[in-house]
Coordinates of C-alpha atoms and ligand atoms in Angstrom, one line a residue:
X1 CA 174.6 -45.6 -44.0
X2 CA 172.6 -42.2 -42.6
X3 CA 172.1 -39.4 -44.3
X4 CA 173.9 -36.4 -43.0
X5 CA 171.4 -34.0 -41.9
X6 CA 172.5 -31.1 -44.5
X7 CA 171.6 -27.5 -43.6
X8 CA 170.1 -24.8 -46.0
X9 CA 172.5 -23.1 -48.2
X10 CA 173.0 -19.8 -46.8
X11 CA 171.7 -16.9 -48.9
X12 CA 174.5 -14.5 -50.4
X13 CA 175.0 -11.2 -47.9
X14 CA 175.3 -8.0 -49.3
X15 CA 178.3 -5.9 -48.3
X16 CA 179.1 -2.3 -48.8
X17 CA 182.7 -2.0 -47.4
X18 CA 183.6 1.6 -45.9
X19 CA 187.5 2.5 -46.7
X20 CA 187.3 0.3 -49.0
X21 CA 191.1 1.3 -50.3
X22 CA 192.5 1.3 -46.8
X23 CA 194.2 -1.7 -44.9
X24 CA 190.9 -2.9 -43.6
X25 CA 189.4 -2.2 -46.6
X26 CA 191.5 -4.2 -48.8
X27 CA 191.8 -7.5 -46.4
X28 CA 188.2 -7.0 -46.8
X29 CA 188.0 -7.8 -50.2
X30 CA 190.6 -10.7 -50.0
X31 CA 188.1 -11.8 -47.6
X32 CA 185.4 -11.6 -50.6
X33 CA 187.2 -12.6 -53.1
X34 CA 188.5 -16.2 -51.3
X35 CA 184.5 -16.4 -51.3
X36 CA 184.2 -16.5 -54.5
X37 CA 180.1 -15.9 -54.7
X38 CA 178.8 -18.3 -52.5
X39 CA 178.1 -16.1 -49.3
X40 CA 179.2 -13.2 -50.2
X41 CA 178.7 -10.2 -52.5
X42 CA 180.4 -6.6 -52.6
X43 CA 176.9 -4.0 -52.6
X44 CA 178.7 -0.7 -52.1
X45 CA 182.6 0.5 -51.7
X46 CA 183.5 3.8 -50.3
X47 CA 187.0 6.1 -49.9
X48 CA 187.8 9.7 -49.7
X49 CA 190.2 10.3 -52.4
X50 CA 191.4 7.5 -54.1
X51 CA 189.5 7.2 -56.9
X52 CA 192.2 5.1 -59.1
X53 CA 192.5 2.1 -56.9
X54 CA 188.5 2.6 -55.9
X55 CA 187.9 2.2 -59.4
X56 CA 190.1 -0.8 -60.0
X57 CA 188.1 -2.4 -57.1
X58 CA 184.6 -1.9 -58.7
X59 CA 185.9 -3.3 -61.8
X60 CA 186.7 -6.8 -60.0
X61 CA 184.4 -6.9 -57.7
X62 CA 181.2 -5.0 -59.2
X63 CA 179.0 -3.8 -57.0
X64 CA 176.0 -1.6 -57.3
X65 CA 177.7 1.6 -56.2
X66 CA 180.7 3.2 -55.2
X67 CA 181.5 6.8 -53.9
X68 CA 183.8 9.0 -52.7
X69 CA 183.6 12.0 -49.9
X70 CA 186.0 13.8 -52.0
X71 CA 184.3 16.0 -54.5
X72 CA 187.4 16.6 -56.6
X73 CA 188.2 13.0 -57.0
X74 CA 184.7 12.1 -57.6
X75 CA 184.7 14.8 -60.4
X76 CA 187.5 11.8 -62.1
X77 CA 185.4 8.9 -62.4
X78 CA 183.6 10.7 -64.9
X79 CA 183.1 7.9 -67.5
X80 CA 185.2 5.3 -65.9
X81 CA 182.3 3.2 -65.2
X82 CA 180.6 3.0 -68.2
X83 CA 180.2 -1.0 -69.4
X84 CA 180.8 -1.9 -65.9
X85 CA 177.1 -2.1 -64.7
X86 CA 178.6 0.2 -61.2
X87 CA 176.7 3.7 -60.7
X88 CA 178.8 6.5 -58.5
X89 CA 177.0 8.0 -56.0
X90 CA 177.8 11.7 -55.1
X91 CA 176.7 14.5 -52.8
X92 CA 176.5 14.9 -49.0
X93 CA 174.4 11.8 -48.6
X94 CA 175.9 9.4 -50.6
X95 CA 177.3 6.9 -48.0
X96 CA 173.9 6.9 -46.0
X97 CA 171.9 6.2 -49.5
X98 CA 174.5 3.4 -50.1
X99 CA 174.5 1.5 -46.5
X100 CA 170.4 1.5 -46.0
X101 CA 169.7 0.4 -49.0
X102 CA 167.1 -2.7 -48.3
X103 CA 169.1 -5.5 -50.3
X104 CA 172.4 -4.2 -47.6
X105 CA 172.9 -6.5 -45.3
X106 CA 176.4 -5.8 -43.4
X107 CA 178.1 -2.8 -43.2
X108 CA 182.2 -3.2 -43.1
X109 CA 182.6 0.1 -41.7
X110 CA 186.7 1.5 -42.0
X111 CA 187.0 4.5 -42.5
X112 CA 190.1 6.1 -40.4
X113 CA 188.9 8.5 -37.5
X114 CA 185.9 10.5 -36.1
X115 CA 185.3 10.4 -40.0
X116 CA 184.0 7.0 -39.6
X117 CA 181.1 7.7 -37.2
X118 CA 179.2 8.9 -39.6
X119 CA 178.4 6.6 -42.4
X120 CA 178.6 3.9 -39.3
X121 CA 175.4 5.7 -37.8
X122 CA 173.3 5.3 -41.0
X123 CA 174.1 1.9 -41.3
X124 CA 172.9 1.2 -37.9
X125 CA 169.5 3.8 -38.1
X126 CA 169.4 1.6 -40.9
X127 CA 169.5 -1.6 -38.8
X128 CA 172.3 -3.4 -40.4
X129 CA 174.8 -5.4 -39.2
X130 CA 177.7 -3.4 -38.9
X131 CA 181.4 -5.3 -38.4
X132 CA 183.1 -2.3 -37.1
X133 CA 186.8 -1.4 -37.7
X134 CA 186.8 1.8 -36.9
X135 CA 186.9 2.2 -32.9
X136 CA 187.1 5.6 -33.0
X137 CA 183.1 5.5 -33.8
X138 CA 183.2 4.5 -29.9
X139 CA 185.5 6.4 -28.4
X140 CA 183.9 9.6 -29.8
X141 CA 180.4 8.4 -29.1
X142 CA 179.8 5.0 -27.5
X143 CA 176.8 5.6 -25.6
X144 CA 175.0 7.4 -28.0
X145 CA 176.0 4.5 -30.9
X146 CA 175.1 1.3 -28.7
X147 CA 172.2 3.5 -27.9
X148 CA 171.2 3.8 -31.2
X149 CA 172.0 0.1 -32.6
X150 CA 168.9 -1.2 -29.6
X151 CA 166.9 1.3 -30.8
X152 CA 167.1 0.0 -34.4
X153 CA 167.7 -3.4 -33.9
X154 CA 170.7 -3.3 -35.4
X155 CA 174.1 -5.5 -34.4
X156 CA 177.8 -3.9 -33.7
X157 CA 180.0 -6.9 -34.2
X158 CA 184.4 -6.0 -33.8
X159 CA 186.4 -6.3 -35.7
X160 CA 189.3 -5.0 -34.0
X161 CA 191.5 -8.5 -33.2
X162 CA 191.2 -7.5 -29.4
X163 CA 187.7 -7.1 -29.3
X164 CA 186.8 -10.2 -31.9
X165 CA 188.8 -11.9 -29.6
X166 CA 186.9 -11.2 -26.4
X167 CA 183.1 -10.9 -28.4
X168 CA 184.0 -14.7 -29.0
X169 CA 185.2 -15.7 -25.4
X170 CA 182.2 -13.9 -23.6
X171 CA 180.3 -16.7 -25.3
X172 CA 181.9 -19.4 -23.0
X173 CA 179.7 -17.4 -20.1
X174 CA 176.6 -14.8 -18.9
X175 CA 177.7 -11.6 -18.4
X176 CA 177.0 -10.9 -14.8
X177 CA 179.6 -13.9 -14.7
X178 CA 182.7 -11.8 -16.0
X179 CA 185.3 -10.7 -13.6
X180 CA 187.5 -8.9 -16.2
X181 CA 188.7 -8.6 -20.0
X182 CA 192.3 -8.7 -20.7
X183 CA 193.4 -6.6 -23.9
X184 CA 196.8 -7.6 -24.9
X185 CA 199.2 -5.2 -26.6
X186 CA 202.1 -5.7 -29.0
X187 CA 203.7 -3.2 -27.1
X188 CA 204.1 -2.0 -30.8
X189 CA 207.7 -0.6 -31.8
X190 CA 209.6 1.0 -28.9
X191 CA 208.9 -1.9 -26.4
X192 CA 211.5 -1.9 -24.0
X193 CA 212.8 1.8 -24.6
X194 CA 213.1 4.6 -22.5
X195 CA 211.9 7.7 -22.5
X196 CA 215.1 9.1 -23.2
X197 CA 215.1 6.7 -26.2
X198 CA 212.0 8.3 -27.6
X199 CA 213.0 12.1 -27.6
X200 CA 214.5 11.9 -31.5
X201 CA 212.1 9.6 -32.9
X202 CA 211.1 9.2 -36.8
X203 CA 207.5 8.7 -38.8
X204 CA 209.2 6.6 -40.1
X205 CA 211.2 4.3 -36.9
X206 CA 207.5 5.0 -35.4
X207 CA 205.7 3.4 -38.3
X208 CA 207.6 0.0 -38.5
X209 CA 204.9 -1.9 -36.7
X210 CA 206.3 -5.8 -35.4
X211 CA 203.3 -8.2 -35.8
X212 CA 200.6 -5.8 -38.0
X213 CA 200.8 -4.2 -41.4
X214 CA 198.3 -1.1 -41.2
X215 CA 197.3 2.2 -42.2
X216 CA 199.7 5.2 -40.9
X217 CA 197.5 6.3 -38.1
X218 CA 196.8 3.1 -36.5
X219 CA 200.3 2.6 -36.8
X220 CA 201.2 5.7 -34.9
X221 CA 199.1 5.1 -32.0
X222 CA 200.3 2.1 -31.9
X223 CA 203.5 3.6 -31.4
X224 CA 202.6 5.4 -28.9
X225 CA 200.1 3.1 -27.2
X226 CA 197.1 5.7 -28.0
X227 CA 196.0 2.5 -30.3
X228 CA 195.5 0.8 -26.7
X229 CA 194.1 3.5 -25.0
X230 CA 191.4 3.9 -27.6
X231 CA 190.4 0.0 -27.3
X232 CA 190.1 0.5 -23.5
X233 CA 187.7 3.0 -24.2
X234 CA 185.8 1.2 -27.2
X235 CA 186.1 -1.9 -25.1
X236 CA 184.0 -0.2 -22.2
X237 CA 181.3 0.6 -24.2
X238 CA 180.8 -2.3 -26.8
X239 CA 180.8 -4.8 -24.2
X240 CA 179.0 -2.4 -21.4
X241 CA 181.8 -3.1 -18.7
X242 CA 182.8 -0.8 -15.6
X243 CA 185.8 0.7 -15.7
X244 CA 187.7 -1.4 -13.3
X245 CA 187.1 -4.5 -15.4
X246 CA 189.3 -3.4 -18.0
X247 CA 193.0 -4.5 -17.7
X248 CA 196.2 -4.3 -20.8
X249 CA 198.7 -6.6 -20.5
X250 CA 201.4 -6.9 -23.1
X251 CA 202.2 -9.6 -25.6
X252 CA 204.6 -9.1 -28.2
X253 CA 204.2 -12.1 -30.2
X254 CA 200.4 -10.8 -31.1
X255 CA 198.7 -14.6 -30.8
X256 CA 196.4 -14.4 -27.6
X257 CA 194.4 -11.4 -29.2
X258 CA 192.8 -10.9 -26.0
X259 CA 191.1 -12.7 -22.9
X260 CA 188.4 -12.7 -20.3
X261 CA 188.3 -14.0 -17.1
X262 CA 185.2 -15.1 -15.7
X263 CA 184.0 -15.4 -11.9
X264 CA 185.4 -18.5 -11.0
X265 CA 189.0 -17.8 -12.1
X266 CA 188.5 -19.6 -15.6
X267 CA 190.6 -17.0 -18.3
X268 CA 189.5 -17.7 -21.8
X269 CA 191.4 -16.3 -25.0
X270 CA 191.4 -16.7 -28.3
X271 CA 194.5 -17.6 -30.6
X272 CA 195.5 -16.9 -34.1
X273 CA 198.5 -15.8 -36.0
X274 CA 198.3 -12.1 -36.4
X275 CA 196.0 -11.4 -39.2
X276 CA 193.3 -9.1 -39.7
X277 CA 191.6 -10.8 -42.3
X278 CA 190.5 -13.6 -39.3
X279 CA 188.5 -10.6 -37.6
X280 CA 186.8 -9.9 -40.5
X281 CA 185.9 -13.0 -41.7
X282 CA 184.8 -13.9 -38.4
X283 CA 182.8 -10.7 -38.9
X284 CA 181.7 -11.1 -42.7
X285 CA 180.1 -14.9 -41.6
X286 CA 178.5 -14.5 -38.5
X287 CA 177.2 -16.7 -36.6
X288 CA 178.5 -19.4 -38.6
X289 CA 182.6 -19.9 -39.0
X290 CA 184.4 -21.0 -42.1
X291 CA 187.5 -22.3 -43.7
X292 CA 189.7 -18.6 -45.1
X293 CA 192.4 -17.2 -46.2
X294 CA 194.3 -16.8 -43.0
X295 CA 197.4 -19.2 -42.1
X296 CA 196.5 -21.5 -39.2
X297 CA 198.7 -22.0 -35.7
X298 CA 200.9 -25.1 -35.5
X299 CA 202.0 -25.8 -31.7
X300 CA 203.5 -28.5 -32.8
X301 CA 206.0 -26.2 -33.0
X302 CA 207.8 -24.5 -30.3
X303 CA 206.3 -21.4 -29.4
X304 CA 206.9 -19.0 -26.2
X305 CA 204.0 -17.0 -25.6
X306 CA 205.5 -13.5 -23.3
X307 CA 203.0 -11.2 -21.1
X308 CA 204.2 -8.3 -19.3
X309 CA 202.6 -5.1 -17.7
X310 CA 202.4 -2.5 -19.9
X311 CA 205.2 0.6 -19.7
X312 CA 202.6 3.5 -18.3
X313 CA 206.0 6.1 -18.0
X314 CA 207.2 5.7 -21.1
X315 CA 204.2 5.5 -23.1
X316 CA 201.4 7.6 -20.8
X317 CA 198.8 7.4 -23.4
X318 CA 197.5 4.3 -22.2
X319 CA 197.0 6.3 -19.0
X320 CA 195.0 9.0 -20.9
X321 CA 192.8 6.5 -22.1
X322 CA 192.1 4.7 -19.0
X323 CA 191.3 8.4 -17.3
X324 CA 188.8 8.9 -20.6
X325 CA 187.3 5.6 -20.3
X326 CA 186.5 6.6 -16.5
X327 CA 185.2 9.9 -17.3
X328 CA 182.9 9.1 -20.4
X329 CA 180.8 11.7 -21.7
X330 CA 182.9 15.1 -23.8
X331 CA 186.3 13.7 -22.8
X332 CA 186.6 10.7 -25.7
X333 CA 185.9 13.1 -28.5
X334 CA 188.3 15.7 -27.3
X335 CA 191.1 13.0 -26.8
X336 CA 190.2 11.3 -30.4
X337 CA 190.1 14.7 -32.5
X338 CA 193.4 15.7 -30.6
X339 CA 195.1 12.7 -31.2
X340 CA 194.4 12.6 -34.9
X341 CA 195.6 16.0 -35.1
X342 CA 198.5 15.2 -32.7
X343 CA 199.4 12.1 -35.3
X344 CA 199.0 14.0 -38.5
X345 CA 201.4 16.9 -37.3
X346 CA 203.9 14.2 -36.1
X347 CA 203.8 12.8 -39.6
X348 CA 204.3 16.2 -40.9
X349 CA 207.6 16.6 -38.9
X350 CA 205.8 19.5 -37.0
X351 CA 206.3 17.9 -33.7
X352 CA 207.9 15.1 -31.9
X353 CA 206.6 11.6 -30.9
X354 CA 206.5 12.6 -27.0
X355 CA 204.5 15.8 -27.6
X356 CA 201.9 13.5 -28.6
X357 CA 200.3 12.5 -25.4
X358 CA 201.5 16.0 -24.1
X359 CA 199.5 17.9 -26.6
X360 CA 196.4 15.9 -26.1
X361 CA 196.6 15.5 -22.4
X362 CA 196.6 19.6 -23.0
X363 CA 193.9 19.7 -24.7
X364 CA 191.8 17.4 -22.7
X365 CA 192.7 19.8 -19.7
X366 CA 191.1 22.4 -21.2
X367 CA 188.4 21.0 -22.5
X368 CA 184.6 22.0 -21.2
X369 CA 183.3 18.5 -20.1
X370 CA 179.7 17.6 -20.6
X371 CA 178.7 14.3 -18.8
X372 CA 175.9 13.5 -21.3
X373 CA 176.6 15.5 -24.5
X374 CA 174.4 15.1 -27.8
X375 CA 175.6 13.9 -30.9
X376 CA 175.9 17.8 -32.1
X377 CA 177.8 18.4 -29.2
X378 CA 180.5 15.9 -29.4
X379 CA 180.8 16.9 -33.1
X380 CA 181.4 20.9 -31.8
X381 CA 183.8 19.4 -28.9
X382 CA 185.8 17.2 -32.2
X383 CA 186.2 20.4 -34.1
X384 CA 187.7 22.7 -31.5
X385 CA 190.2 19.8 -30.1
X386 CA 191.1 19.6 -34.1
X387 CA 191.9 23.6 -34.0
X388 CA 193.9 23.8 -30.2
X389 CA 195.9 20.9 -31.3
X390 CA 196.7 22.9 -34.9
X391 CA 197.5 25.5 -32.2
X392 CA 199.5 23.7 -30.1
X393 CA 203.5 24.7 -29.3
X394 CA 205.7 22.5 -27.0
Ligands
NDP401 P1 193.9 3.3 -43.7 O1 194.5 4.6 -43.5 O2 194.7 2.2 -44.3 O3 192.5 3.4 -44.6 C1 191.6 4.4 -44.3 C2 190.4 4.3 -45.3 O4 189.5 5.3 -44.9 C3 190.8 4.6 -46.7 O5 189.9 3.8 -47.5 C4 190.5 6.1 -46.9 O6 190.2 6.4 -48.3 C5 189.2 6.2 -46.1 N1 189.0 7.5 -45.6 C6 189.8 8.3 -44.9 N2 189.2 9.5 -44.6 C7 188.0 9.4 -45.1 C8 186.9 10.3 -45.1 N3 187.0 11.6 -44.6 N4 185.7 9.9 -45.7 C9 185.6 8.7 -46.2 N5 186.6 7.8 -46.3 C10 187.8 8.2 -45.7 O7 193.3 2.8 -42.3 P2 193.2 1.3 -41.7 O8 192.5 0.4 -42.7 O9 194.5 0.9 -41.1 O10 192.2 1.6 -40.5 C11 190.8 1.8 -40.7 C12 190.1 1.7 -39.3 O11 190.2 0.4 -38.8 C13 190.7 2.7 -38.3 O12 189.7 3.1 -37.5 C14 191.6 1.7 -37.5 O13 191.7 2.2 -36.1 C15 190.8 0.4 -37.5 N6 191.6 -0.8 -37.4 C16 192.6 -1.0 -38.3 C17 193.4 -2.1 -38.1 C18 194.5 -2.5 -39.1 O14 195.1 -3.5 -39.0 N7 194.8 -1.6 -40.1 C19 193.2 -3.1 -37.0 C20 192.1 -2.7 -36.1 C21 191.4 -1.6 -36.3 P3 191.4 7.0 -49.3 O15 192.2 5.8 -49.6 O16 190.6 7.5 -50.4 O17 192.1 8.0 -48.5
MG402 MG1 193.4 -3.8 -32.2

């Protein structure tokens, strides 16, 4: 019998993982851990403020370093480590020291928000592959990051399920042959409700997601379809599309993650029970794909697969999104730091669920719009959206 030509064993990837403790962060390391050493080893975890569950992490997983942005929780691992081989890293520069690092290979970057951007810019100054999570990275700065990962050689690859979905079916074409991606959309908890409906809605009603468990703000916007309006605008610049190639269609049954149609009328999509940990992985290994965690689609058995156009009058923060994704430049970082604003004061019980898109949409009104600002300038633009929408009355 032949021999089986057998390829090299791949060499083990370093990984520091970037909200380490958050939803993404944690499918992450289930990611790892099913692993189990061959391809993959944890270099670096990162949070804010949970030290506890940060430092139960490093103990199972052991990488090099861990840190945390917050100084007072920092201030607790004091001693925590010691036998464990894991060094804390502190001070202003902590996350960029961790990601360039030469052994680094990929950067799992998750951090919830605009606070995301910034350990996701060292890691691609730094010329690592960067599987990125956190979209907001794009919507506040998309040219300017893409920019930056040609510069430096470095590679973004999603790992939001939408955009994993359509990185992987742009591969059955070139680009000058794509007509159009399709993002689908859960629809996410209030599918099929009124406005009316809406007025007296709850954190908690609105964070009782269908098809995904995730973090709270995720789970907001996906309430209100801001979650959508963001990937239109992260899906614009990742993939370097015009605007009017961008189209949302709703699927509640989250399986078709999301499509693309190419010139001659061909629609390719990819499928997968809804689990983040597929995105990642997909993420974590590539180019190559391998056998995971995740649960694997039988249509053997029945199955009805539902698409729908989305509800723009009931939920017009998909609209805001398409009018930011038009307008580029100032207008995605006023929209993001509002809506993170908009979303933590909802949680609060300081306003209602429909004030959110009002309150941005306010915001972005007012706004000064620069086509082509800086990265210091979309930072100022972030910080006085934050302090009208603390402002804001309805
Ligand atoms: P979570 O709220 O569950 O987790 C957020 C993580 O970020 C935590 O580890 C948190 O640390 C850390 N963090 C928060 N603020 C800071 C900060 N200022 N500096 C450093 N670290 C910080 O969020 P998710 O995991 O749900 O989402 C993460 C990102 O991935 C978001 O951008 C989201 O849009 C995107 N995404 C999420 C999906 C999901 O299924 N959850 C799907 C697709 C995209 P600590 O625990 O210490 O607070
Ligand atoms: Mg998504």
């Amino acid at each position: 019998m032949p021999l089986l030509p057998t390829s090299a064993p791949s060499p083990i990837s370093n990984v520091v993982v970037l909200g380490a403790t958050g939803s993404i962060g944690r499918s992450t390391l289930d990611v790892v851990a099913h692993d189990q050493g061959k391809r993959l080893k944890v270099w670096g975890l990162a949070a804010n403020s949970g030290w506890q569950q940060l430092i139960e992490q490093a103990r199972e997983f052991r990488p090099r370093y861990i840190t945390l942005a917050d100084p007072d929780a920092a201030a607790q691992v004091d001693g925590q480590l010691r036998g464990t081989g894991v060094e804390l890293l502190s001070g202003p520069d902590a996350v960029e020291q961790m990601v360039s690092a030469p052994e680094v290979e990929r950067v799992l970057s998750a951090v919830v928000g605009a606070a995301g951007l910034r350990g996701t810019w060292a890691a691609l100054e730094a010329g690592k592959i960067v599987a990125l999570a956190n979209k907001e990275t794009l919507v506040v700065a998309g040219p300017l990051v893409m920019d930056l990962a040609r510069r430096r050689g470095a590679t973004i690859l999603p790992v939001d399920s939408e955009h994993s979905a359509i990185y992987q079916a742009l591969k059955a074409g070139q680009p000058r042959e794509v007509k159009r991606v399709i993002l689908t959309s859960s629809g996410g908890p209030f599918r099929g409700k009124t406005t009316r409906d809406l007025c007296e809605v709850s954190p908690e009603q609105a964070l009782k997601h269908p098809t995904w468990k995730m973090g709270k703000k995720i789970s907001i916007d996906s309430a209100t379809l801001m979650n959508k309006a963001l990937e239109v605008i992260e899906a614009r610049w990742l993939f370097g599309l015009e605007p009017e190639q961008i189209e949302v269609v709703v699927h509640p049954e989250s399986i078709v993650h999301s499509m693309v149609e190419f010139v001659d009328g061909s629609v390719i999509a990819q499928l997968s029970p809804p689990d983040m940990r597929l995105p990642i992985q997909y993420a974590l290994y590539y180019p190559d794909r391998v056998e995971g965690p995740c649960d694997k689609l039988d249509l053997t058995k029945p199955h009805t697969l539902h698409f729908e156009p989305p509800d723009v009058e009931t939920f017009p923060c998909l609209e805001l999104g398409f009018e930011v994704m038009r307008r580029g430049g100032t207008a995605g970082a006023a929209l993001n730091a509002a809506n993170e604003v908009a979303v933590e004061r909802f949680l609060a019980g300081e306003i209602r669920f429909l004030d959110i898109p009002r309150a941005c949409r306010a915001v972005l009104e007012h706004h000064t719009f620069d086509s082509r600002p800086t990265l210091d300038a979309l930072w100022r633009v972030d910080a006085w959206a934050r302090q009208e929408l603390f402002r804001w009355n309805s």
